[in-house]
Coordinates of C-alpha atoms in Angstrom, one line a residue:
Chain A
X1 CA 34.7 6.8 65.5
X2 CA 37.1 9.5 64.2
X3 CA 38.3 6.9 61.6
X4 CA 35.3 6.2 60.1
X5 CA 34.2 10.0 59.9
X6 CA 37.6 10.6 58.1
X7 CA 36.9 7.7 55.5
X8 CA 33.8 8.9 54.9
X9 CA 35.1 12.6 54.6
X10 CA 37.9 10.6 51.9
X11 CA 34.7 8.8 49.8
X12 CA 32.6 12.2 49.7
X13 CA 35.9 14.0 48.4
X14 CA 36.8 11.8 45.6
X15 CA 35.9 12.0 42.1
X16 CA 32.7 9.9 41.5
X17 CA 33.9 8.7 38.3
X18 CA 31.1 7.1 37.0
X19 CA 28.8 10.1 38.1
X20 CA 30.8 12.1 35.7
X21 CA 31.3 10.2 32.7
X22 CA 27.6 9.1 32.9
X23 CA 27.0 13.3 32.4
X24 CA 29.3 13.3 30.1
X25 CA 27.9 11.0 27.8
X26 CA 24.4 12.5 28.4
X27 CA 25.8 15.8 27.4
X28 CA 27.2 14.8 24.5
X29 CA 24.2 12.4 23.3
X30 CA 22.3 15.9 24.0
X31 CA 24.5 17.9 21.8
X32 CA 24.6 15.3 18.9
X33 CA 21.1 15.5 18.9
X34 CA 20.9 19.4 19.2
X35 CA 23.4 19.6 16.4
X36 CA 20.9 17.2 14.1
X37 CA 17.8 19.1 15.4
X38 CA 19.3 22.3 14.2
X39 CA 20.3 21.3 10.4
X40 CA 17.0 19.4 10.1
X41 CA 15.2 22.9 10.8
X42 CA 17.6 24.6 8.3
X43 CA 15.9 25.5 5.0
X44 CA 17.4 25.9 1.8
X45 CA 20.7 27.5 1.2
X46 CA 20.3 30.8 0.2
X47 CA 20.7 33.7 -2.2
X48 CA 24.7 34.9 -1.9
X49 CA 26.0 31.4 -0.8
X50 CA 28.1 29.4 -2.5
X51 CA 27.0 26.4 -4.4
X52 CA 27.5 22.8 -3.3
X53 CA 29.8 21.1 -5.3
X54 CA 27.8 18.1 -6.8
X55 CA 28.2 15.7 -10.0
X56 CA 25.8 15.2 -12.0
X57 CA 25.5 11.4 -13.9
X58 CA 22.7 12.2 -16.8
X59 CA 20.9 9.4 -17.7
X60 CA 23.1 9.0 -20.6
X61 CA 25.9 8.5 -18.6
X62 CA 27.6 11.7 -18.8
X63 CA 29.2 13.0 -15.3
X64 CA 28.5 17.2 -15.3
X65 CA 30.4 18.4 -12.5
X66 CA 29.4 22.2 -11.2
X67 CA 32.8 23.0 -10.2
X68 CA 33.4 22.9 -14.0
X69 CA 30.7 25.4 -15.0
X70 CA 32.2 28.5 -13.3
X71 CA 31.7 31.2 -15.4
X72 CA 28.6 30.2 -16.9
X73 CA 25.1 30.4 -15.5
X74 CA 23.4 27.1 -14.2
X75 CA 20.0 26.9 -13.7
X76 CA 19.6 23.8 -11.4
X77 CA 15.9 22.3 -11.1
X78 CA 14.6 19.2 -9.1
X79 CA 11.8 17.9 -10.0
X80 CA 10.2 14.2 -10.3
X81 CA 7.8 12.3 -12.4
X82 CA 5.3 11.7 -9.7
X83 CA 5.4 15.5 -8.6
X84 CA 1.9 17.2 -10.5
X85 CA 3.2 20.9 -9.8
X86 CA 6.7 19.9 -11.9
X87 CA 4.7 19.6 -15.0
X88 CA 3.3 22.9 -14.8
X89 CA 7.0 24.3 -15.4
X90 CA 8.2 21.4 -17.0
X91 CA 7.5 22.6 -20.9
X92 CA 8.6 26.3 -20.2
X93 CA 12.3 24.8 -18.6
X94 CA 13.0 23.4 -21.8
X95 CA 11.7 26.5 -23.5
X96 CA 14.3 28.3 -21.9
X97 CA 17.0 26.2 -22.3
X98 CA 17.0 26.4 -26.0
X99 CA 16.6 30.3 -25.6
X100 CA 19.5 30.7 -23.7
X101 CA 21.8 27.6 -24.5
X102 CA 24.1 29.4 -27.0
X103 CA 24.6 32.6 -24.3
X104 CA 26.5 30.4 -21.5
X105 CA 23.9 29.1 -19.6
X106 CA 23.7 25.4 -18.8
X107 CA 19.9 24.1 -17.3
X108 CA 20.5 21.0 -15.1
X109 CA 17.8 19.1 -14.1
X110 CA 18.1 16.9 -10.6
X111 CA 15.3 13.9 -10.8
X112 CA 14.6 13.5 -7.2
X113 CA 13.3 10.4 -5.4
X114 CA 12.0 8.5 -8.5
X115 CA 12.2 5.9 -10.9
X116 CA 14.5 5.6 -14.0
X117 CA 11.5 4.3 -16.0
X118 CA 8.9 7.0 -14.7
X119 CA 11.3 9.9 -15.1
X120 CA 12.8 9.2 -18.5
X121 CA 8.7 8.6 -19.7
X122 CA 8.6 12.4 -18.3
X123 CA 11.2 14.1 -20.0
X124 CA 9.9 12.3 -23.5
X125 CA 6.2 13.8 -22.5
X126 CA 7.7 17.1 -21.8
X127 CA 10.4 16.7 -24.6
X128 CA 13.3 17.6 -22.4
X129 CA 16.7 17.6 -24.0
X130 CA 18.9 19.0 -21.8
X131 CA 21.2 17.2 -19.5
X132 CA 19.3 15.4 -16.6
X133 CA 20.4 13.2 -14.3
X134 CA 19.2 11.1 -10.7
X135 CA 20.1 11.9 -7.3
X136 CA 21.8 9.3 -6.3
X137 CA 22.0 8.6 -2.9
X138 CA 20.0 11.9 -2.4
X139 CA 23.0 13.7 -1.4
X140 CA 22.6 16.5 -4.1
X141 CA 19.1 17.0 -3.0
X142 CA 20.7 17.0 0.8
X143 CA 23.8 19.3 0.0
X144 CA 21.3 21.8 -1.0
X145 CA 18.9 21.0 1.5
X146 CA 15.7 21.0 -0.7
X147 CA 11.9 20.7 1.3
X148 CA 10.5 19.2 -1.9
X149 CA 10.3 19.4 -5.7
X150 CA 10.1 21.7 -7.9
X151 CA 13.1 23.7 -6.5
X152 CA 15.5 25.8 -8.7
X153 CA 18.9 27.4 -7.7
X154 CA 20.1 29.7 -10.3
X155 CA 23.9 30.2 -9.6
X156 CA 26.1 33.0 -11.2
X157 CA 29.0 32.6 -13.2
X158 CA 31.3 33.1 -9.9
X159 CA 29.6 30.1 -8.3
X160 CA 26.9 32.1 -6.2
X161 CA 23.7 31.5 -5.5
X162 CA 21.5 34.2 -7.2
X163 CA 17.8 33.0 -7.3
X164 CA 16.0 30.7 -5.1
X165 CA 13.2 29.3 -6.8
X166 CA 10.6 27.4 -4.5
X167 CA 7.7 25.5 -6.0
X168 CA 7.6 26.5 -9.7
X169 CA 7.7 28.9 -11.9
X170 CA 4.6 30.2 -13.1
X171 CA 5.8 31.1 -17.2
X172 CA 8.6 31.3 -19.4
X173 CA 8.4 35.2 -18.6
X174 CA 9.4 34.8 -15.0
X175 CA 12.4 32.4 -15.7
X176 CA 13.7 34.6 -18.6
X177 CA 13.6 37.4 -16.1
X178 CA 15.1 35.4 -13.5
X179 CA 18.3 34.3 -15.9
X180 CA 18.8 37.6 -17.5
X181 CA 19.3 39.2 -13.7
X182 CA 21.6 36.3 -13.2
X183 CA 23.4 37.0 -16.9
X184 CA 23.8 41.3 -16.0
X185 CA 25.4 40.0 -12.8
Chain B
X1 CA 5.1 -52.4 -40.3
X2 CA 3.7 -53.2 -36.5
X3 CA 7.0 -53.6 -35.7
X4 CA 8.3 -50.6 -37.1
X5 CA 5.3 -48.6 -35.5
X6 CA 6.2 -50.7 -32.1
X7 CA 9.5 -49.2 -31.7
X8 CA 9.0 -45.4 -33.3
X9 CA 5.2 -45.0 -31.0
X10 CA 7.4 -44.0 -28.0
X11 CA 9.4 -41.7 -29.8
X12 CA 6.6 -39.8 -30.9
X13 CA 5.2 -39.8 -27.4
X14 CA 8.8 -38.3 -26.1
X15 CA 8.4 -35.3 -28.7
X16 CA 5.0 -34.3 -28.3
X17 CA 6.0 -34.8 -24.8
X18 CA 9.0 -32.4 -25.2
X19 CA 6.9 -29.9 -27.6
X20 CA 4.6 -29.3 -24.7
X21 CA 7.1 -29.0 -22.0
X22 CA 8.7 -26.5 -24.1
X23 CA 5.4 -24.7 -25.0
X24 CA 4.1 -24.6 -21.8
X25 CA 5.2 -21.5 -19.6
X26 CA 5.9 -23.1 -16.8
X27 CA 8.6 -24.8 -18.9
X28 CA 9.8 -21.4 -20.2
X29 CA 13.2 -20.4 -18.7
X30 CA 13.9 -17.2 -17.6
X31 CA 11.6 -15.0 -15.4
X32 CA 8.4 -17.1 -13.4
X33 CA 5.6 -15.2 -13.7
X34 CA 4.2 -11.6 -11.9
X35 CA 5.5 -11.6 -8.2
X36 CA 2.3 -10.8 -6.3
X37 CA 1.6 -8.1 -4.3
X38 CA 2.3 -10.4 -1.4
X39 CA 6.0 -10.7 -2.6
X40 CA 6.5 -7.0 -3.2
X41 CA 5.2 -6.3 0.5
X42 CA 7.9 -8.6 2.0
X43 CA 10.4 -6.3 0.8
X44 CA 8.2 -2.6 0.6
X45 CA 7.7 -3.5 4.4
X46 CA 11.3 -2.8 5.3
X47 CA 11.9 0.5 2.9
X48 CA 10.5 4.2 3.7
X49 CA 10.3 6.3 1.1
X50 CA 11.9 9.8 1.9
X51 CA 8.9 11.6 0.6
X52 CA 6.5 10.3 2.9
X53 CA 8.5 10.5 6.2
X54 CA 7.0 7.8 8.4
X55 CA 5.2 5.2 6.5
X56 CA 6.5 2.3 5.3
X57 CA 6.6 1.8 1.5
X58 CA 4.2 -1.5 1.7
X59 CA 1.4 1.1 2.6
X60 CA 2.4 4.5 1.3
X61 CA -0.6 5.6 -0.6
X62 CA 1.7 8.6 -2.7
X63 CA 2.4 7.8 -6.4
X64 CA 6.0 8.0 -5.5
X65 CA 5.9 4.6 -3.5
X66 CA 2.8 3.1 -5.7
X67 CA 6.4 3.8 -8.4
X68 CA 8.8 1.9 -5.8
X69 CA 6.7 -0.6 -5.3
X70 CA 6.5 -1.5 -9.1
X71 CA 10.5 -1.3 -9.1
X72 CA 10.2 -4.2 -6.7
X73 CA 8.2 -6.1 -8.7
X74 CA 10.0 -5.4 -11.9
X75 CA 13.2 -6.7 -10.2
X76 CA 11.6 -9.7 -8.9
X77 CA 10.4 -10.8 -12.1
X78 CA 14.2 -10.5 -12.9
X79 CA 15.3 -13.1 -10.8
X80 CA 16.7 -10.4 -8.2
X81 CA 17.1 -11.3 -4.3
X82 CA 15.7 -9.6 -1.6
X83 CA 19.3 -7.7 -0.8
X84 CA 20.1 -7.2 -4.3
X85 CA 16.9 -5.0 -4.1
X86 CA 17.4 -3.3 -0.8
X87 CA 21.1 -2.6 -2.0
X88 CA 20.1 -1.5 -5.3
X89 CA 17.7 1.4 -3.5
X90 CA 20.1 2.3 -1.6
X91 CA 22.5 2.6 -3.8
X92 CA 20.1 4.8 -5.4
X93 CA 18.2 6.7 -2.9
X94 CA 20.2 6.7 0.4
X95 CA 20.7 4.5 3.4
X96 CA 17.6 6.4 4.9
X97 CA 15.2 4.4 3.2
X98 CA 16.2 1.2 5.2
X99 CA 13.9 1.0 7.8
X100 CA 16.9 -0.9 9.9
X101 CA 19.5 1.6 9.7
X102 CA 23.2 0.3 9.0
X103 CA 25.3 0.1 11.7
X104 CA 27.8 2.9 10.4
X105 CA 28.4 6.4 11.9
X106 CA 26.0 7.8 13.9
X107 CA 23.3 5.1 13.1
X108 CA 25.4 2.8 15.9
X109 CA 23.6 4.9 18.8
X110 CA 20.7 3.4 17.5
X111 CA 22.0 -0.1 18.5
X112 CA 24.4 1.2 21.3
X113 CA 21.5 3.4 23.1
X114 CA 19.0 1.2 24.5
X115 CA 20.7 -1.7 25.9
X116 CA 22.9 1.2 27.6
X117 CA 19.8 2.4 29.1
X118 CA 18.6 -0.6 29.8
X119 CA 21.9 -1.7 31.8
X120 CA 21.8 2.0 33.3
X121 CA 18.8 1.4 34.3
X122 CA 19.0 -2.1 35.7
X123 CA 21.7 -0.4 37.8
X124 CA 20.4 2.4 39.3
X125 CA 17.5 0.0 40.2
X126 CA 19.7 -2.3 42.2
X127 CA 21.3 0.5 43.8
X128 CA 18.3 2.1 45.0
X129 CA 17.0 -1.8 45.7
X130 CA 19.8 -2.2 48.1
X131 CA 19.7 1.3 50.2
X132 CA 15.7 0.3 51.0
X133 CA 17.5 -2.3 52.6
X134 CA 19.5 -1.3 54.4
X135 CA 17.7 1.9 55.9
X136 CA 15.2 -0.5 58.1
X137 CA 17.9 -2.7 59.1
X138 CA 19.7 0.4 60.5
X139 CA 16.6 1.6 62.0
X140 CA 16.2 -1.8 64.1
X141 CA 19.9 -2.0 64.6
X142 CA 20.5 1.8 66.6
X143 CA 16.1 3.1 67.4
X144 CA 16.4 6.7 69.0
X145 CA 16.9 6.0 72.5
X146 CA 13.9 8.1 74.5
X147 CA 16.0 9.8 76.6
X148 CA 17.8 11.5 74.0
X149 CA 14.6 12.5 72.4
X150 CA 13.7 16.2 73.3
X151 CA 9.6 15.5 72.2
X152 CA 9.7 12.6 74.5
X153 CA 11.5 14.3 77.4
X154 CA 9.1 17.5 77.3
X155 CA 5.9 14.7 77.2
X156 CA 7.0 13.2 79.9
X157 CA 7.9 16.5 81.5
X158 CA 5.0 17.3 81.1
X159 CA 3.0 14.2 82.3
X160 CA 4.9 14.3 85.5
X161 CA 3.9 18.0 85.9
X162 CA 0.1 17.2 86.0
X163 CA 0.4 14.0 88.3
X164 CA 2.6 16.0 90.7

Protein backbone atom coordinates (compact mmCIF):
# COMPACT_ATOMS: atom_id res chain seq x y z
CA UNK A 1 0.00 0.00 0.00
CA UNK A 2 2.74 2.51 0.95
CA UNK A 3 4.38 1.60 -2.49
CA UNK A 4 1.76 2.31 -4.58
CA UNK A 5 0.90 5.69 -2.74
CA UNK A 6 4.62 6.61 -3.32
CA UNK A 7 4.44 5.77 -7.15
CA UNK A 8 1.59 7.56 -7.47
CA UNK A 9 3.06 10.57 -5.47
CA UNK A 10 6.35 9.96 -8.31
CA UNK A 11 3.67 10.13 -11.58
CA UNK A 12 1.72 13.30 -10.13
CA UNK A 13 5.31 14.95 -9.54
CA UNK A 14 6.76 14.48 -12.89
CA UNK A 15 6.66 16.75 -15.77
CA UNK A 16 3.53 15.83 -17.97
CA UNK A 17 5.44 16.44 -21.05
CA UNK A 18 2.94 16.23 -23.45
CA UNK A 19 0.52 18.48 -21.32
CA UNK A 20 3.16 21.04 -21.77
CA UNK A 21 4.19 21.13 -25.19
CA UNK A 22 0.51 20.68 -26.22
CA UNK A 23 0.19 24.51 -24.35
CA UNK A 24 2.92 25.33 -25.91
CA UNK A 25 2.05 24.91 -29.23
CA UNK A 26 -1.47 26.43 -28.49
CA UNK A 27 0.23 29.39 -27.21
CA UNK A 28 2.26 30.01 -29.91
CA UNK A 29 -0.48 29.10 -32.66
CA UNK A 30 -2.37 31.94 -30.52
CA UNK A 31 0.31 34.43 -30.77
CA UNK A 32 0.96 33.81 -34.61
CA UNK A 33 -2.42 34.51 -35.02
CA UNK A 34 -2.51 37.58 -32.62
CA UNK A 35 0.53 38.92 -34.41
CA UNK A 36 -1.50 38.58 -38.06
CA UNK A 37 -4.74 39.93 -36.39
CA UNK A 38 -2.89 42.97 -35.30
CA UNK A 39 -1.05 44.07 -38.79
CA UNK A 40 -4.27 43.17 -40.62
CA UNK A 41 -6.06 45.96 -38.44
CA UNK A 42 -3.05 48.36 -39.12
CA UNK A 43 -3.95 51.16 -41.49
CA UNK A 44 -1.79 52.92 -43.68
CA UNK A 45 1.65 54.09 -42.69
CA UNK A 46 1.58 57.39 -41.71
CA UNK A 47 2.68 61.07 -41.95
CA UNK A 48 6.49 61.20 -40.38
CA UNK A 49 7.37 57.60 -41.29
CA UNK A 50 9.74 56.51 -43.47
CA UNK A 51 9.01 55.23 -46.84
CA UNK A 52 9.04 51.54 -47.90
CA UNK A 53 11.72 50.84 -50.04
CA UNK A 54 10.01 49.55 -53.30
CA UNK A 55 11.04 49.20 -57.19
CA UNK A 56 9.09 50.28 -59.51
CA UNK A 57 9.11 48.17 -63.17
CA UNK A 58 7.02 50.86 -65.55
CA UNK A 59 5.42 49.30 -68.17
CA UNK A 60 8.15 50.29 -70.39
CA UNK A 61 10.44 48.27 -68.57
CA UNK A 62 12.24 50.80 -66.60
CA UNK A 63 13.05 49.68 -62.86
CA UNK A 64 12.55 53.26 -60.59
CA UNK A 65 13.84 52.49 -57.27
CA UNK A 66 12.69 55.06 -54.27
CA UNK A 67 15.81 54.64 -52.47
CA UNK A 68 17.26 56.56 -55.54
CA UNK A 69 14.95 59.52 -55.38
CA UNK A 70 16.11 60.97 -52.03
CA UNK A 71 16.19 64.37 -52.23
CA UNK A 72 13.48 64.87 -54.55
CA UNK A 73 9.78 64.85 -53.84
CA UNK A 74 7.73 61.66 -54.90
CA UNK A 75 4.32 61.74 -55.24
CA UNK A 76 3.21 58.06 -55.18
CA UNK A 77 -0.50 57.23 -56.38
CA UNK A 78 -2.32 53.81 -56.72
CA UNK A 79 -4.91 53.58 -58.65
CA UNK A 80 -6.56 50.98 -61.24
CA UNK A 81 -8.47 50.97 -64.36
CA UNK A 82 -11.55 49.38 -62.94
CA UNK A 83 -11.53 51.91 -59.86
CA UNK A 84 -14.42 54.86 -61.04
CA UNK A 85 -13.15 57.36 -58.22
CA UNK A 86 -9.35 57.08 -59.90
CA UNK A 87 -10.55 58.85 -62.95
CA UNK A 88 -11.92 61.75 -61.12
CA UNK A 89 -8.12 62.55 -60.18
CA UNK A 90 -6.72 60.86 -63.00
CA UNK A 91 -6.46 64.08 -65.51
CA UNK A 92 -5.40 66.64 -62.74
CA UNK A 93 -2.20 63.92 -61.58
CA UNK A 94 -0.84 64.36 -64.91
CA UNK A 95 -1.57 68.07 -64.75
CA UNK A 96 0.59 68.31 -62.02
CA UNK A 97 3.23 66.35 -63.13
CA UNK A 98 4.06 68.45 -65.97
CA UNK A 99 3.80 71.57 -63.54
CA UNK A 100 6.13 70.39 -61.26
CA UNK A 101 8.45 67.92 -63.26
CA UNK A 102 11.34 70.42 -63.93
CA UNK A 103 11.36 71.49 -59.90
CA UNK A 104 12.49 67.82 -58.51
CA UNK A 105 9.44 66.20 -58.14
CA UNK A 106 8.95 62.74 -59.60
CA UNK A 107 4.87 61.44 -59.67
CA UNK A 108 4.86 57.60 -59.62
CA UNK A 109 1.88 55.86 -60.33
CA UNK A 110 1.38 52.09 -58.67
CA UNK A 111 -1.50 50.19 -60.98
CA UNK A 112 -2.92 48.04 -58.33
CA UNK A 113 -4.73 44.76 -58.89
CA UNK A 114 -5.39 45.06 -62.65
CA UNK A 115 -4.78 44.15 -66.08
CA UNK A 116 -1.80 45.15 -68.35
CA UNK A 117 -4.38 45.76 -71.23
CA UNK A 118 -7.07 47.68 -69.05
CA UNK A 119 -4.51 49.89 -67.38
CA UNK A 120 -2.36 50.86 -70.28
CA UNK A 121 -6.12 51.66 -72.25
CA UNK A 122 -6.39 54.08 -69.00
CA UNK A 123 -3.39 56.00 -69.04
CA UNK A 124 -3.89 56.63 -73.00
CA UNK A 125 -7.71 57.94 -72.00
CA UNK A 126 -6.24 60.00 -69.39
CA UNK A 127 -2.96 60.73 -71.42
CA UNK A 128 -0.68 59.87 -68.61
CA UNK A 129 3.00 60.16 -69.34
CA UNK A 130 4.70 59.84 -66.38
CA UNK A 131 6.35 56.71 -65.17
CA UNK A 132 3.76 53.94 -64.19
CA UNK A 133 4.27 50.69 -63.35
CA UNK A 134 2.21 47.21 -61.85
CA UNK A 135 2.33 45.92 -58.42
CA UNK A 136 3.72 42.96 -58.87
CA UNK A 137 3.07 40.48 -56.43
CA UNK A 138 1.19 43.20 -54.50
CA UNK A 139 3.91 43.75 -52.23
CA UNK A 140 4.26 47.55 -52.89
CA UNK A 141 0.58 47.92 -52.24
CA UNK A 142 1.33 45.61 -48.97
CA UNK A 143 4.65 47.53 -47.79
CA UNK A 144 2.48 50.51 -47.55
CA UNK A 145 -0.39 48.82 -46.42
CA UNK A 146 -3.11 50.58 -48.70
CA UNK A 147 -7.18 49.81 -47.90
CA UNK A 148 -7.89 50.54 -51.59
CA UNK A 149 -7.28 52.77 -54.59
CA UNK A 150 -6.83 55.95 -55.09
CA UNK A 151 -4.22 56.31 -52.36
CA UNK A 152 -1.28 58.85 -52.49
CA UNK A 153 1.92 59.11 -50.25
CA UNK A 154 3.76 62.19 -50.86
CA UNK A 155 7.30 61.72 -49.42
CA UNK A 156 9.84 64.47 -48.75
CA UNK A 157 13.17 64.76 -50.16
CA UNK A 158 14.72 63.08 -46.82
CA UNK A 159 12.55 59.98 -47.43
CA UNK A 160 9.50 60.92 -45.05
CA UNK A 161 6.18 60.55 -45.40
CA UNK A 162 4.50 64.06 -45.57
CA UNK A 163 0.92 63.71 -46.96
CA UNK A 164 -1.43 60.91 -46.82
CA UNK A 165 -3.85 61.05 -49.44
CA UNK A 166 -6.92 58.64 -49.03
CA UNK A 167 -9.45 58.43 -51.82
CA UNK A 168 -8.72 61.20 -54.27
CA UNK A 169 -8.08 64.38 -54.64
CA UNK A 170 -10.71 66.59 -55.41
CA UNK A 171 -8.60 69.36 -58.03
CA UNK A 172 -5.38 70.26 -59.28
CA UNK A 173 -5.61 73.10 -56.48
CA UNK A 174 -5.46 70.65 -53.64
CA UNK A 175 -2.50 68.60 -55.02
CA UNK A 176 -0.47 71.74 -55.93
CA UNK A 177 -0.97 72.80 -52.31
CA UNK A 178 -0.21 69.44 -51.06
CA UNK A 179 3.36 69.32 -53.14
CA UNK A 180 4.40 72.84 -52.49
CA UNK A 181 4.04 72.01 -48.45
CA UNK A 182 6.14 69.05 -49.27
CA UNK A 183 8.70 71.33 -51.58
CA UNK A 184 9.07 74.31 -48.39
CA UNK A 185 9.79 71.23 -46.21
CA UNK B 1 -7.31 13.06 -123.81
CA UNK B 2 -9.53 10.53 -121.50
CA UNK B 3 -6.57 9.28 -120.47
CA UNK B 4 -4.85 12.35 -119.75
CA UNK B 5 -7.99 13.59 -117.79
CA UNK B 6 -8.04 9.78 -116.07
CA UNK B 7 -4.78 10.32 -114.36
CA UNK B 8 -4.79 14.41 -113.65
CA UNK B 9 -8.95 14.14 -112.13
CA UNK B 10 -7.53 12.95 -108.83
CA UNK B 11 -5.05 15.55 -108.65
CA UNK B 12 -7.44 18.13 -108.83
CA UNK B 13 -9.60 16.42 -106.31
CA UNK B 14 -6.36 16.38 -103.80
CA UNK B 15 -6.02 20.37 -104.28
CA UNK B 16 -9.40 21.50 -103.93
CA UNK B 17 -9.26 19.03 -101.28
CA UNK B 18 -6.09 20.74 -99.76
CA UNK B 19 -7.52 24.42 -100.60
CA UNK B 20 -10.37 23.79 -98.29
CA UNK B 21 -8.58 22.14 -95.53
CA UNK B 22 -6.46 25.10 -95.51
CA UNK B 23 -9.35 27.58 -95.78
CA UNK B 24 -11.38 26.11 -93.39
CA UNK B 25 -10.63 27.30 -89.71
CA UNK B 26 -10.71 24.38 -88.22
CA UNK B 27 -7.60 23.65 -90.40
CA UNK B 28 -6.01 27.04 -89.39
CA UNK B 29 -3.03 26.52 -86.98
CA UNK B 30 -2.53 28.44 -84.18
CA UNK B 31 -5.10 29.47 -81.55
CA UNK B 32 -8.75 27.07 -81.64
CA UNK B 33 -11.33 29.24 -81.28
CA UNK B 34 -12.99 31.50 -78.02
CA UNK B 35 -12.56 29.32 -74.85
CA UNK B 36 -16.08 29.43 -73.35
CA UNK B 37 -17.12 30.68 -70.30
CA UNK B 38 -17.15 27.05 -69.16
CA UNK B 39 -13.24 26.92 -69.71
CA UNK B 40 -12.56 30.18 -68.02
CA UNK B 41 -14.56 29.02 -64.85
CA UNK B 42 -12.45 25.81 -64.47
CA UNK B 43 -9.57 27.98 -63.78
CA UNK B 44 -11.54 31.50 -62.22
CA UNK B 45 -12.93 28.77 -59.71
CA UNK B 46 -9.63 28.33 -57.97
CA UNK B 47 -8.37 32.21 -57.96
CA UNK B 48 -9.79 35.16 -55.47
CA UNK B 49 -9.29 38.24 -56.41
CA UNK B 50 -7.77 40.47 -53.53
CA UNK B 51 -10.32 43.13 -54.13
CA UNK B 52 -13.24 41.20 -53.33
CA UNK B 53 -12.03 39.24 -50.26
CA UNK B 54 -14.03 36.11 -50.21
CA UNK B 55 -15.46 35.27 -53.47
CA UNK B 56 -14.11 33.29 -55.97
CA UNK B 57 -13.13 34.90 -59.24
CA UNK B 58 -15.66 32.50 -61.32
CA UNK B 59 -18.52 34.57 -59.68
CA UNK B 60 -17.06 37.88 -58.55
CA UNK B 61 -19.55 40.33 -60.01
CA UNK B 62 -16.66 43.64 -59.64
CA UNK B 63 -15.19 44.84 -62.97
CA UNK B 64 -11.89 43.97 -61.54
CA UNK B 65 -12.61 40.03 -61.83
CA UNK B 66 -15.13 40.48 -65.03
CA UNK B 67 -11.03 41.93 -66.15
CA UNK B 68 -9.35 38.64 -64.78
CA UNK B 69 -11.63 36.61 -66.06
CA UNK B 70 -10.98 37.96 -69.70
CA UNK B 71 -7.11 37.47 -68.95
CA UNK B 72 -7.98 33.85 -68.69
CA UNK B 73 -9.61 33.67 -71.66
CA UNK B 74 -7.10 35.73 -73.59
CA UNK B 75 -4.40 33.16 -72.38
CA UNK B 76 -6.38 30.29 -73.33
CA UNK B 77 -6.92 31.28 -76.74
CA UNK B 78 -3.01 31.34 -76.62
CA UNK B 79 -2.46 27.95 -76.16
CA UNK B 80 -1.58 28.49 -72.31
CA UNK B 81 -2.08 25.58 -69.57
CA UNK B 82 -4.06 25.73 -66.64
CA UNK B 83 -0.64 26.28 -64.35
CA UNK B 84 0.92 28.52 -66.84
CA UNK B 85 -2.16 30.71 -65.95
CA UNK B 86 -2.31 30.24 -62.22
CA UNK B 87 1.61 30.89 -62.20
CA UNK B 88 1.44 33.75 -64.34
CA UNK B 89 -1.19 35.54 -61.69
CA UNK B 90 0.70 34.90 -59.23
CA UNK B 91 3.52 35.98 -60.52
CA UNK B 92 1.62 39.03 -60.97
CA UNK B 93 -0.67 39.49 -58.17
CA UNK B 94 0.50 37.46 -55.17
CA UNK B 95 0.29 33.90 -53.84
CA UNK B 96 -2.97 35.16 -52.09
CA UNK B 97 -5.06 34.81 -54.96
CA UNK B 98 -4.71 30.90 -54.98
CA UNK B 99 -7.52 29.67 -53.40
CA UNK B 100 -5.15 26.49 -52.26
CA UNK B 101 -2.41 28.27 -50.65
CA UNK B 102 1.24 27.00 -51.32
CA UNK B 103 2.74 25.01 -48.85
CA UNK B 104 5.55 27.66 -47.95
CA UNK B 105 5.96 29.65 -44.68
CA UNK B 106 3.20 30.15 -42.61
CA UNK B 107 0.66 28.72 -45.26
CA UNK B 108 1.93 25.04 -43.91
CA UNK B 109 -0.40 25.45 -40.67
CA UNK B 110 -2.93 25.40 -43.08
CA UNK B 111 -2.06 21.67 -44.01
CA UNK B 112 -0.27 20.88 -40.61
CA UNK B 113 -3.41 22.18 -38.37
CA UNK B 114 -6.24 20.03 -38.93
CA UNK B 115 -5.09 16.57 -39.16
CA UNK B 116 -3.20 17.75 -35.79
CA UNK B 117 -6.46 18.37 -34.35
CA UNK B 118 -7.95 15.76 -35.66
CA UNK B 119 -5.15 13.22 -34.16
CA UNK B 120 -5.49 15.53 -30.88
CA UNK B 121 -8.66 14.94 -30.89
CA UNK B 122 -8.92 11.23 -31.71
CA UNK B 123 -6.75 11.01 -28.59
CA UNK B 124 -8.14 12.76 -25.98
CA UNK B 125 -11.27 10.80 -27.10
CA UNK B 126 -9.67 7.44 -26.47
CA UNK B 127 -8.43 8.66 -23.25
CA UNK B 128 -11.52 9.78 -21.93
CA UNK B 129 -13.07 6.39 -23.75
CA UNK B 130 -10.92 4.28 -21.63
CA UNK B 131 -11.33 6.04 -17.90
CA UNK B 132 -15.43 5.40 -18.49
CA UNK B 133 -14.14 2.11 -18.36
CA UNK B 134 -12.64 1.67 -16.01
CA UNK B 135 -14.60 3.79 -13.35
CA UNK B 136 -17.55 1.03 -13.27
CA UNK B 137 -15.24 -1.78 -13.32
CA UNK B 138 -13.68 -0.25 -10.07
CA UNK B 139 -16.99 0.40 -8.76
CA UNK B 140 -18.03 -3.42 -9.02
CA UNK B 141 -14.56 -4.43 -8.10
CA UNK B 142 -14.28 -2.50 -4.25
CA UNK B 143 -18.61 -1.17 -3.60
CA UNK B 144 -18.57 0.83 -0.18
CA UNK B 145 -18.92 -1.67 2.36
CA UNK B 146 -22.19 -0.54 4.66
CA UNK B 147 -20.53 -0.61 7.61
CA UNK B 148 -18.19 1.94 6.78
CA UNK B 149 -20.85 4.05 5.52
CA UNK B 150 -21.87 6.81 8.20
CA UNK B 151 -25.55 7.48 6.27
CA UNK B 152 -26.10 3.83 6.53
CA UNK B 153 -24.96 3.31 10.09
CA UNK B 154 -27.13 6.44 11.37
CA UNK B 155 -30.34 4.62 9.23
CA UNK B 156 -29.98 1.81 10.79
CA UNK B 157 -29.26 3.48 14.08
CA UNK B 158 -31.96 4.86 13.68
CA UNK B 159 -34.30 1.91 12.61
CA UNK B 160 -33.22 0.00 15.56
CA UNK B 161 -34.13 2.97 17.81
CA UNK B 162 -37.90 2.85 16.82
CA UNK B 163 -38.19 -1.02 16.90
CA UNK B 164 -36.57 -1.04 20.36
Amino acid sequence: MNEESTSAAETERRPRWGAILAWAFVIGLLAVLGVGLVRSQQGPIGVGTQVPDFTLTTFDGREIAVRDLRGQVVVINFWASWCRPCEQEAAELEQAYRMYKDQGVVFLGVNYVDTETEARAYMQRFGITYPNGPDLGTRISQAFRIRGVPETYVVGPDGELVAVRIGPYESLAEISATVEDALEQ
Amino acid sequence: MRRTLFWTAPLFVLVAVAALWAWSPAGAQGPVGTPSDDDVNVIAKQLYCPVCENVPLDVCPTQACAQWRETIREKLAEGWTEDQIKQYFVDQYGARVLATPPPTGLNWLVYVLPPLAILAGAYILLRAYRGWRRSPTQAAAAPPSPAEDPYVARLEEELRRRES
